[in-house]
Amino acid sequence: MMNVKAGIILQRLIMLASAALLSGCTLPFLSGYGANGQSREEFARHVEEVFRLQNQMTSQVMMLLETNDDQNPPSLMQAEQHMQQACADLNEYVSRDIDGLSSGLFLRRRVEKSAIDCEQAALAIKLLLEP
């Protein structure tokens, strides 16, 4: 016979797994991290690269805005706004990490889901900036 404490823990685990499955979330240990099912280390490395790329593109756009006020194409401005939206969860995650704050499960899951979109948005800006 199962003791009461073990029964409560089991019940909570079942509720957590059910909630994750019903919400469309997959558990990282079943499918890996991110859209490509990477290991935790690979995914962390990829997210760091995406963050650096996104920061680099933001810096380049800012420098361009300072030097060429009249010659900035609207497509570049739209792409930059799209990148900021696509990378919002990643930026929030990094900001919280820098400040020593907890990121929470839901924010981490949003970063997992949005990392590829953030990367694609940053690469679109990179293409626009190439001569």
mmCIF file of N, CA and C in Angstrom:
data_model
loop_
_atom_site.group_PDB
_atom_site.id
_atom_site.type_symbol
_atom_site.label_atom_id
_atom_site.label_comp_id
_atom_site.label_asym_id
_atom_site.label_seq_id
_atom_site.Cartn_x
_atom_site.Cartn_y
_atom_site.Cartn_z
ATOM 1 N N MET A 1 0.836 -1.179 0.000
ATOM 2 C CA MET A 1 0.000 0.000 0.000
ATOM 3 C C MET A 1 0.887 1.251 0.000
ATOM 4 N N MET A 2 0.553 2.194 -0.853
ATOM 5 C CA MET A 2 1.319 3.415 -1.019
ATOM 6 C C MET A 2 1.007 4.370 0.135
ATOM 7 N N ASN A 3 2.077 4.998 0.689
ATOM 8 C CA ASN A 3 1.795 5.942 1.760
ATOM 9 C C ASN A 3 1.199 7.217 1.175
ATOM 10 N N VAL A 4 0.622 8.038 2.009
ATOM 11 C CA VAL A 4 -0.118 9.228 1.584
ATOM 12 C C VAL A 4 0.795 10.220 0.870
ATOM 13 N N LYS A 5 2.009 10.437 1.391
ATOM 14 C CA LYS A 5 2.933 11.404 0.794
ATOM 15 C C LYS A 5 3.327 10.986 -0.619
ATOM 16 N N ALA A 6 3.642 9.719 -0.821
ATOM 17 C CA ALA A 6 4.002 9.224 -2.151
ATOM 18 C C ALA A 6 2.812 9.337 -3.101
ATOM 19 N N GLY A 7 1.630 9.109 -2.598
ATOM 20 C CA GLY A 7 0.424 9.231 -3.419
ATOM 21 C C GLY A 7 0.195 10.663 -3.886
ATOM 22 N N ILE A 8 0.436 11.625 -3.015
ATOM 23 C CA ILE A 8 0.275 13.041 -3.363
ATOM 24 C C ILE A 8 1.310 13.439 -4.419
ATOM 25 N N ILE A 9 2.550 12.996 -4.237
ATOM 26 C CA ILE A 9 3.600 13.315 -5.210
ATOM 27 C C ILE A 9 3.268 12.707 -6.565
ATOM 28 N N LEU A 10 2.833 11.469 -6.573
ATOM 29 C CA LEU A 10 2.457 10.813 -7.825
ATOM 30 C C LEU A 10 1.302 11.543 -8.493
ATOM 31 N N GLN A 11 0.318 11.941 -7.714
ATOM 32 C CA GLN A 11 -0.829 12.670 -8.254
ATOM 33 C C GLN A 11 -0.395 13.994 -8.875
ATOM 34 N N ARG A 12 0.522 14.708 -8.229
ATOM 35 C CA ARG A 12 1.026 15.978 -8.770
ATOM 36 C C ARG A 12 1.804 15.768 -10.061
ATOM 37 N N LEU A 13 2.606 14.721 -10.111
ATOM 38 C CA LEU A 13 3.354 14.429 -11.339
ATOM 39 C C LEU A 13 2.414 14.105 -12.498
ATOM 40 N N ILE A 14 1.376 13.358 -12.221
ATOM 41 C CA ILE A 14 0.397 13.027 -13.255
ATOM 42 C C ILE A 14 -0.320 14.287 -13.731
ATOM 43 N N MET A 15 -0.682 15.176 -12.798
ATOM 44 C CA MET A 15 -1.342 16.429 -13.177
ATOM 45 C C MET A 15 -0.406 17.300 -14.009
ATOM 46 N N LEU A 16 0.887 17.376 -13.638
ATOM 47 C CA LEU A 16 1.856 18.171 -14.383
ATOM 48 C C LEU A 16 2.023 17.616 -15.796
ATOM 49 N N ALA A 17 2.181 16.306 -15.911
ATOM 50 C CA ALA A 17 2.341 15.691 -17.235
ATOM 51 C C ALA A 17 1.089 15.892 -18.083
ATOM 52 N N SER A 18 -0.078 15.751 -17.479
ATOM 53 C CA SER A 18 -1.331 15.955 -18.204
ATOM 54 C C SER A 18 -1.471 17.391 -18.680
ATOM 55 N N ALA A 19 -1.149 18.324 -17.814
ATOM 56 C CA ALA A 19 -1.238 19.736 -18.185
ATOM 57 C C ALA A 19 -0.275 20.050 -19.323
ATOM 58 N N ALA A 20 0.934 19.498 -19.262
ATOM 59 C CA ALA A 20 1.913 19.745 -20.322
ATOM 60 C C ALA A 20 1.429 19.168 -21.647
ATOM 61 N N LEU A 21 0.884 17.976 -21.606
ATOM 62 C CA LEU A 21 0.408 17.356 -22.849
ATOM 63 C C LEU A 21 -0.819 18.073 -23.403
ATOM 64 N N LEU A 22 -1.728 18.480 -22.529
ATOM 65 C CA LEU A 22 -2.927 19.175 -22.978
ATOM 66 C C LEU A 22 -2.619 20.561 -23.528
ATOM 67 N N SER A 23 -1.566 21.197 -23.014
ATOM 68 C CA SER A 23 -1.229 22.537 -23.487
ATOM 69 C C SER A 23 -0.374 22.496 -24.744
ATOM 70 N N GLY A 24 -0.046 21.310 -25.219
ATOM 71 C CA GLY A 24 0.747 21.201 -26.425
ATOM 72 C C GLY A 24 2.230 21.194 -26.155
ATOM 73 N N CYS A 25 2.614 21.239 -24.897
ATOM 74 C CA CYS A 25 4.032 21.216 -24.547
ATOM 75 C C CYS A 25 4.519 19.774 -24.592
ATOM 76 N N THR A 26 5.758 19.611 -24.999
ATOM 77 C CA THR A 26 6.372 18.304 -24.881
ATOM 78 C C THR A 26 7.396 18.395 -23.774
ATOM 79 N N LEU A 27 7.575 17.331 -23.089
ATOM 80 C CA LEU A 27 8.527 17.326 -22.002
ATOM 81 C C LEU A 27 9.930 17.197 -22.582
ATOM 82 N N PRO A 28 10.884 18.070 -22.165
ATOM 83 C CA PRO A 28 12.215 18.084 -22.738
ATOM 84 C C PRO A 28 12.913 16.730 -22.719
ATOM 85 N N PHE A 29 12.723 15.937 -21.649
ATOM 86 C CA PHE A 29 13.424 14.666 -21.571
ATOM 87 C C PHE A 29 12.851 13.634 -22.543
ATOM 88 N N LEU A 30 11.694 13.901 -23.139
ATOM 89 C CA LEU A 30 11.130 12.989 -24.121
ATOM 90 C C LEU A 30 11.538 13.348 -25.541
ATOM 91 N N SER A 31 11.692 14.634 -25.836
ATOM 92 C CA SER A 31 11.930 15.032 -27.218
ATOM 93 C C SER A 31 13.153 15.907 -27.417
ATOM 94 N N GLY A 32 13.847 16.272 -26.382
ATOM 95 C CA GLY A 32 14.976 17.178 -26.499
ATOM 96 C C GLY A 32 14.510 18.610 -26.372
ATOM 97 N N TYR A 33 15.434 19.527 -26.558
ATOM 98 C CA TYR A 33 15.151 20.946 -26.373
ATOM 99 C C TYR A 33 15.021 21.643 -27.718
ATOM 100 N N GLY A 34 14.118 22.615 -27.762
ATOM 101 C CA GLY A 34 13.927 23.407 -28.969
ATOM 102 C C GLY A 34 13.209 22.633 -30.052
ATOM 103 N N ALA A 35 12.992 23.315 -31.164
ATOM 104 C CA ALA A 35 12.246 22.720 -32.273
ATOM 105 C C ALA A 35 12.998 21.562 -32.917
ATOM 106 N N ASN A 36 14.323 21.525 -32.763
ATOM 107 C CA ASN A 36 15.116 20.474 -33.393
ATOM 108 C C ASN A 36 15.448 19.321 -32.455
ATOM 109 N N GLY A 37 14.906 19.326 -31.243
ATOM 110 C CA GLY A 37 15.126 18.238 -30.294
ATOM 111 C C GLY A 37 16.586 18.061 -29.905
ATOM 112 N N GLN A 38 17.287 19.161 -29.684
ATOM 113 C CA GLN A 38 18.704 19.122 -29.341
ATOM 114 C C GLN A 38 18.909 18.735 -27.888
ATOM 115 N N SER A 39 20.155 18.352 -27.573
ATOM 116 C CA SER A 39 20.498 18.122 -26.173
ATOM 117 C C SER A 39 20.471 19.479 -25.471
ATOM 118 N N ARG A 40 20.463 19.449 -24.168
ATOM 119 C CA ARG A 40 20.421 20.696 -23.395
ATOM 120 C C ARG A 40 21.639 21.568 -23.719
ATOM 121 N N GLU A 41 22.811 20.960 -23.810
ATOM 122 C CA GLU A 41 24.036 21.709 -24.095
ATOM 123 C C GLU A 41 24.011 22.300 -25.496
ATOM 124 N N GLU A 42 23.583 21.506 -26.477
ATOM 125 C CA GLU A 42 23.492 22.011 -27.858
ATOM 126 C C GLU A 42 22.496 23.158 -27.952
ATOM 127 N N PHE A 43 21.376 22.997 -27.287
ATOM 128 C CA PHE A 43 20.357 24.039 -27.342
ATOM 129 C C PHE A 43 20.857 25.315 -26.665
ATOM 130 N N ALA A 44 21.511 25.199 -25.537
ATOM 131 C CA ALA A 44 22.049 26.372 -24.838
ATOM 132 C C ALA A 44 23.073 27.090 -25.714
ATOM 133 N N ARG A 45 23.922 26.326 -26.381
ATOM 134 C CA ARG A 45 24.922 26.908 -27.278
ATOM 135 C C ARG A 45 24.236 27.624 -28.451
ATOM 136 N N HIS A 46 23.214 26.991 -29.016
ATOM 137 C CA HIS A 46 22.481 27.575 -30.141
ATOM 138 C C HIS A 46 21.796 28.873 -29.725
ATOM 139 N N VAL A 47 21.145 28.863 -28.575
ATOM 140 C CA VAL A 47 20.441 30.057 -28.093
ATOM 141 C C VAL A 47 21.430 31.192 -27.845
ATOM 142 N N GLU A 48 22.604 30.860 -27.315
ATOM 143 C CA GLU A 48 23.625 31.899 -27.100
ATOM 144 C C GLU A 48 24.071 32.492 -28.438
ATOM 145 N N GLU A 49 24.255 31.646 -29.453
ATOM 146 C CA GLU A 49 24.636 32.135 -30.789
ATOM 147 C C GLU A 49 23.547 33.021 -31.383
ATOM 148 N N VAL A 50 22.297 32.629 -31.197
ATOM 149 C CA VAL A 50 21.173 33.421 -31.699
ATOM 150 C C VAL A 50 21.143 34.775 -30.997
ATOM 151 N N PHE A 51 21.352 34.781 -29.694
ATOM 152 C CA PHE A 51 21.354 36.036 -28.949
ATOM 153 C C PHE A 51 22.465 36.958 -29.442
ATOM 154 N N ARG A 52 23.644 36.415 -29.672
ATOM 155 C CA ARG A 52 24.769 37.221 -30.167
ATOM 156 C C ARG A 52 24.465 37.771 -31.568
ATOM 157 N N LEU A 53 23.915 36.935 -32.441
ATOM 158 C CA LEU A 53 23.566 37.372 -33.793
ATOM 159 C C LEU A 53 22.530 38.490 -33.737
ATOM 160 N N GLN A 54 21.528 38.316 -32.924
ATOM 161 C CA GLN A 54 20.472 39.310 -32.780
ATOM 162 C C GLN A 54 21.028 40.625 -32.260
ATOM 163 N N ASN A 55 21.930 40.565 -31.295
ATOM 164 C CA ASN A 55 22.558 41.777 -30.768
ATOM 165 C C ASN A 55 23.422 42.452 -31.821
ATOM 166 N N GLN A 56 24.138 41.655 -32.585
ATOM 167 C CA GLN A 56 24.983 42.197 -33.652
ATOM 168 C C GLN A 56 24.129 42.926 -34.694
ATOM 169 N N MET A 57 23.003 42.335 -35.078
ATOM 170 C CA MET A 57 22.132 42.963 -36.071
ATOM 171 C C MET A 57 21.518 44.250 -35.514
ATOM 172 N N THR A 58 21.129 44.232 -34.245
ATOM 173 C CA THR A 58 20.582 45.444 -33.620
ATOM 174 C C THR A 58 21.623 46.554 -33.624
ATOM 175 N N SER A 59 22.866 46.235 -33.287
ATOM 176 C CA SER A 59 23.941 47.235 -33.271
ATOM 177 C C SER A 59 24.183 47.798 -34.667
ATOM 178 N N GLN A 60 24.197 46.938 -35.669
ATOM 179 C CA GLN A 60 24.435 47.401 -37.034
ATOM 180 C C GLN A 60 23.311 48.307 -37.522
ATOM 181 N N VAL A 61 22.072 47.955 -37.203
ATOM 182 C CA VAL A 61 20.940 48.797 -37.598
ATOM 183 C C VAL A 61 21.029 50.146 -36.893
ATOM 184 N N MET A 62 21.375 50.145 -35.616
ATOM 185 C CA MET A 62 21.494 51.403 -34.872
ATOM 186 C C MET A 62 22.585 52.295 -35.462
ATOM 187 N N MET A 63 23.727 51.703 -35.822
ATOM 188 C CA MET A 63 24.806 52.489 -36.431
ATOM 189 C C MET A 63 24.365 53.054 -37.781
ATOM 190 N N LEU A 64 23.644 52.266 -38.541
ATOM 191 C CA LEU A 64 23.149 52.724 -39.836
ATOM 192 C C LEU A 64 22.163 53.873 -39.668
ATOM 193 N N LEU A 65 21.313 53.775 -38.680
ATOM 194 C CA LEU A 65 20.343 54.843 -38.421
ATOM 195 C C LEU A 65 21.032 56.147 -38.048
ATOM 196 N N GLU A 66 22.115 56.066 -37.308
ATOM 197 C CA GLU A 66 22.838 57.263 -36.891
ATOM 198 C C GLU A 66 23.549 57.944 -38.060
ATOM 199 N N THR A 67 23.997 57.171 -39.037
ATOM 200 C CA THR A 67 24.785 57.744 -40.131
ATOM 201 C C THR A 67 23.976 58.064 -41.379
ATOM 202 N N ASN A 68 22.884 57.353 -41.616
ATOM 203 C CA ASN A 68 22.110 57.516 -42.853
ATOM 204 C C ASN A 68 20.639 57.773 -42.562
ATOM 205 N N ASP A 69 20.328 58.862 -41.926
ATOM 206 C CA ASP A 69 18.948 59.135 -41.537
ATOM 207 C C ASP A 69 17.981 59.147 -42.713
ATOM 208 N N ASP A 70 18.388 59.642 -43.842
ATOM 209 C CA ASP A 70 17.477 59.797 -44.984
ATOM 210 C C ASP A 70 17.457 58.583 -45.910
ATOM 211 N N GLN A 71 18.384 57.654 -45.736
ATOM 212 C CA GLN A 71 18.522 56.570 -46.701
ATOM 213 C C GLN A 71 18.137 55.202 -46.143
ATOM 214 N N ASN A 72 17.440 55.145 -45.045
ATOM 215 C CA ASN A 72 17.069 53.858 -44.457
ATOM 216 C C ASN A 72 15.803 53.309 -45.107
ATOM 217 N N PRO A 73 15.914 52.153 -45.726
ATOM 218 C CA PRO A 73 14.731 51.584 -46.380
ATOM 219 C C PRO A 73 13.681 51.134 -45.360
ATOM 220 N N PRO A 74 12.426 51.346 -45.681
ATOM 221 C CA PRO A 74 11.351 50.898 -44.764
ATOM 222 C C PRO A 74 11.408 49.400 -44.498
ATOM 223 N N SER A 75 11.873 48.622 -45.474
ATOM 224 C CA SER A 75 11.946 47.170 -45.279
ATOM 225 C C SER A 75 12.912 46.813 -44.149
ATOM 226 N N LEU A 76 13.991 47.582 -44.008
ATOM 227 C CA LEU A 76 14.940 47.334 -42.927
ATOM 228 C C LEU A 76 14.305 47.657 -41.576
ATOM 229 N N MET A 77 13.571 48.745 -41.521
ATOM 230 C CA MET A 77 12.923 49.127 -40.271
ATOM 231 C C MET A 77 11.859 48.099 -39.873
ATOM 232 N N GLN A 78 11.113 47.610 -40.845
ATOM 233 C CA GLN A 78 10.094 46.587 -40.564
ATOM 234 C C GLN A 78 10.753 45.283 -40.104
ATOM 235 N N ALA A 79 11.862 44.925 -40.759
ATOM 236 C CA ALA A 79 12.564 43.697 -40.385
ATOM 237 C C ALA A 79 13.130 43.809 -38.974
ATOM 238 N N GLU A 80 13.623 44.980 -38.615
ATOM 239 C CA GLU A 80 14.169 45.182 -37.284
ATOM 240 C C GLU A 80 13.069 45.097 -36.222
ATOM 241 N N GLN A 81 11.915 45.674 -36.505
ATOM 242 C CA GLN A 81 10.790 45.574 -35.569
ATOM 243 C C GLN A 81 10.336 44.126 -35.414
ATOM 244 N N HIS A 82 10.286 43.408 -36.530
ATOM 245 C CA HIS A 82 9.896 41.988 -36.487
ATOM 246 C C HIS A 82 10.900 41.191 -35.641
ATOM 247 N N MET A 83 12.197 41.474 -35.824
ATOM 248 C CA MET A 83 13.209 40.765 -35.047
ATOM 249 C C MET A 83 13.034 41.051 -33.557
ATOM 250 N N GLN A 84 12.771 42.294 -33.193
ATOM 251 C CA GLN A 84 12.588 42.628 -31.789
ATOM 252 C C GLN A 84 11.408 41.852 -31.189
ATOM 253 N N GLN A 85 10.349 41.701 -31.959
ATOM 254 C CA GLN A 85 9.186 40.937 -31.475
ATOM 255 C C GLN A 85 9.525 39.454 -31.366
ATOM 256 N N ALA A 86 10.200 38.919 -32.399
ATOM 257 C CA ALA A 86 10.529 37.496 -32.423
ATOM 258 C C ALA A 86 11.528 37.128 -31.321
ATOM 259 N N CYS A 87 12.366 38.077 -30.928
ATOM 260 C CA CYS A 87 13.417 37.820 -29.936
ATOM 261 C C CYS A 87 13.053 38.317 -28.539
ATOM 262 N N ALA A 88 11.833 38.774 -28.346
ATOM 263 C CA ALA A 88 11.435 39.360 -27.060
ATOM 264 C C ALA A 88 11.603 38.384 -25.896
ATOM 265 N N ASP A 89 11.194 37.139 -26.076
ATOM 266 C CA ASP A 89 11.317 36.164 -24.986
ATOM 267 C C ASP A 89 12.777 35.873 -24.666
ATOM 268 N N LEU A 90 13.595 35.748 -25.691
ATOM 269 C CA LEU A 90 15.022 35.511 -25.478
ATOM 270 C C LEU A 90 15.656 36.693 -24.744
ATOM 271 N N ASN A 91 15.323 37.897 -25.147
ATOM 272 C CA ASN A 91 15.872 39.085 -24.485
ATOM 273 C C ASN A 91 15.415 39.174 -23.032
ATOM 274 N N GLU A 92 14.165 38.834 -22.781
ATOM 275 C CA GLU A 92 13.665 38.837 -21.402
ATOM 276 C C GLU A 92 14.404 37.794 -20.562
ATOM 277 N N TYR A 93 14.608 36.629 -21.141
ATOM 278 C CA TYR A 93 15.321 35.548 -20.445
ATOM 279 C C TYR A 93 16.733 35.994 -20.062
ATOM 280 N N VAL A 94 17.466 36.560 -21.029
ATOM 281 C CA VAL A 94 18.837 36.994 -20.779
ATOM 282 C C VAL A 94 18.868 38.130 -19.758
ATOM 283 N N SER A 95 17.944 39.058 -19.883
ATOM 284 C CA SER A 95 17.878 40.176 -18.940
ATOM 285 C C SER A 95 17.647 39.674 -17.518
ATOM 286 N N ARG A 96 16.731 38.740 -17.364
ATOM 287 C CA ARG A 96 16.456 38.181 -16.038
ATOM 288 C C ARG A 96 17.673 37.424 -15.509
ATOM 289 N N ASP A 97 18.357 36.719 -16.399
ATOM 290 C CA ASP A 97 19.547 35.968 -15.996
ATOM 291 C C ASP A 97 20.642 36.925 -15.533
ATOM 292 N N ILE A 98 20.863 38.004 -16.267
ATOM 293 C CA ILE A 98 21.872 39.002 -15.905
ATOM 294 C C ILE A 98 21.551 39.622 -14.548
ATOM 295 N N ASP A 99 20.271 39.864 -14.294
ATOM 296 C CA ASP A 99 19.844 40.471 -13.027
ATOM 297 C C ASP A 99 19.779 39.461 -11.877
ATOM 298 N N GLY A 100 20.081 38.194 -12.170
ATOM 299 C CA GLY A 100 20.057 37.167 -11.140
ATOM 300 C C GLY A 100 18.665 36.725 -10.745
ATOM 301 N N LEU A 101 17.692 36.948 -11.627
ATOM 302 C CA LEU A 101 16.310 36.570 -11.348
ATOM 303 C C LEU A 101 15.983 35.220 -11.972
ATOM 304 N N SER A 102 15.020 34.553 -11.421
ATOM 305 C CA SER A 102 14.567 33.278 -11.961
ATOM 306 C C SER A 102 13.830 33.515 -13.269
ATOM 307 N N SER A 103 14.003 32.606 -14.212
ATOM 308 C CA SER A 103 13.334 32.761 -15.504
ATOM 309 C C SER A 103 11.996 32.035 -15.549
ATOM 310 N N GLY A 104 11.824 31.008 -14.788
ATOM 311 C CA GLY A 104 10.569 30.283 -14.756
ATOM 312 C C GLY A 104 10.403 29.338 -15.943
ATOM 313 N N LEU A 105 9.632 28.312 -15.724
ATOM 314 C CA LEU A 105 9.408 27.278 -16.738
ATOM 315 C C LEU A 105 8.730 27.825 -17.992
ATOM 316 N N PHE A 106 7.726 28.667 -17.836
ATOM 317 C CA PHE A 106 6.978 29.148 -18.994
ATOM 318 C C PHE A 106 7.833 30.039 -19.889
ATOM 319 N N LEU A 107 8.668 30.880 -19.301
ATOM 320 C CA LEU A 107 9.563 31.716 -20.102
ATOM 321 C C LEU A 107 10.579 30.839 -20.824
ATOM 322 N N ARG A 108 11.134 29.857 -20.148
ATOM 323 C CA ARG A 108 12.093 28.955 -20.804
ATOM 324 C C ARG A 108 11.445 28.229 -21.976
ATOM 325 N N ARG A 109 10.202 27.807 -21.805
ATOM 326 C CA ARG A 109 9.494 27.114 -22.905
ATOM 327 C C ARG A 109 9.255 28.079 -24.071
ATOM 328 N N ARG A 110 8.914 29.344 -23.773
ATOM 329 C CA ARG A 110 8.716 30.329 -24.844
ATOM 330 C C ARG A 110 10.017 30.570 -25.596
ATOM 331 N N VAL A 111 11.132 30.590 -24.871
ATOM 332 C CA VAL A 111 12.435 30.753 -25.530
ATOM 333 C C VAL A 111 12.699 29.557 -26.433
ATOM 334 N N GLU A 112 12.413 28.361 -25.955
ATOM 335 C CA GLU A 112 12.585 27.162 -26.781
ATOM 336 C C GLU A 112 11.788 27.266 -28.077
ATOM 337 N N LYS A 113 10.552 27.725 -27.954
ATOM 338 C CA LYS A 113 9.670 27.792 -29.121
ATOM 339 C C LYS A 113 10.021 28.936 -30.067
ATOM 340 N N SER A 114 10.634 30.005 -29.556
ATOM 341 C CA SER A 114 10.856 31.191 -30.389
ATOM 342 C C SER A 114 12.285 31.336 -30.894
ATOM 343 N N ALA A 115 13.204 30.483 -30.463
ATOM 344 C CA ALA A 115 14.619 30.646 -30.830
ATOM 345 C C ALA A 115 14.830 30.611 -32.341
ATOM 346 N N ILE A 116 14.180 29.715 -33.028
ATOM 347 C CA ILE A 116 14.366 29.611 -34.481
ATOM 348 C C ILE A 116 13.782 30.836 -35.186
ATOM 349 N N ASP A 117 12.613 31.303 -34.759
ATOM 350 C CA ASP A 117 12.020 32.508 -35.358
ATOM 351 C C ASP A 117 12.917 33.719 -35.132
ATOM 352 N N CYS A 118 13.496 33.819 -33.951
ATOM 353 C CA CYS A 118 14.413 34.919 -33.636
ATOM 354 C C CYS A 118 15.625 34.854 -34.563
ATOM 355 N N GLU A 119 16.181 33.673 -34.716
ATOM 356 C CA GLU A 119 17.347 33.500 -35.582
ATOM 357 C C GLU A 119 17.017 33.863 -37.033
ATOM 358 N N GLN A 120 15.883 33.409 -37.523
ATOM 359 C CA GLN A 120 15.488 33.707 -38.902
ATOM 360 C C GLN A 120 15.265 35.202 -39.107
ATOM 361 N N ALA A 121 14.688 35.867 -38.121
ATOM 362 C CA ALA A 121 14.467 37.308 -38.220
ATOM 363 C C ALA A 121 15.804 38.057 -38.242
ATOM 364 N N ALA A 122 16.764 37.618 -37.441
ATOM 365 C CA ALA A 122 18.088 38.248 -37.428
ATOM 366 C C ALA A 122 18.814 38.001 -38.749
ATOM 367 N N LEU A 123 18.689 36.807 -39.288
ATOM 368 C CA LEU A 123 19.321 36.499 -40.581
ATOM 369 C C LEU A 123 18.694 37.306 -41.712
ATOM 370 N N ALA A 124 17.413 37.594 -41.619
ATOM 371 C CA ALA A 124 16.756 38.424 -42.640
ATOM 372 C C ALA A 124 17.345 39.832 -42.635
ATOM 373 N N ILE A 125 17.632 40.362 -41.467
ATOM 374 C CA ILE A 125 18.274 41.681 -41.374
ATOM 375 C C ILE A 125 19.686 41.616 -41.938
ATOM 376 N N LYS A 126 20.393 40.536 -41.617
ATOM 377 C CA LYS A 126 21.751 40.376 -42.128
ATOM 378 C C LYS A 126 21.758 40.431 -43.662
ATOM 379 N N LEU A 127 20.797 39.782 -44.271
ATOM 380 C CA LEU A 127 20.687 39.819 -45.740
ATOM 381 C C LEU A 127 20.417 41.221 -46.258
ATOM 382 N N LEU A 128 19.575 41.958 -45.557
ATOM 383 C CA LEU A 128 19.264 43.329 -45.968
ATOM 384 C C LEU A 128 20.463 44.261 -45.831
ATOM 385 N N LEU A 129 21.353 43.966 -44.893
ATOM 386 C CA LEU A 129 22.506 44.830 -44.645
ATOM 387 C C LEU A 129 23.690 44.518 -45.566
ATOM 388 N N GLU A 130 23.675 43.337 -46.174
ATOM 389 C CA GLU A 130 24.778 42.986 -47.065
ATOM 390 C C GLU A 130 24.735 43.839 -48.317
ATOM 391 N N PRO A 131 25.939 44.246 -48.783
ATOM 392 C CA PRO A 131 25.980 45.099 -49.992
ATOM 393 C C PRO A 131 25.585 44.351 -51.248
#
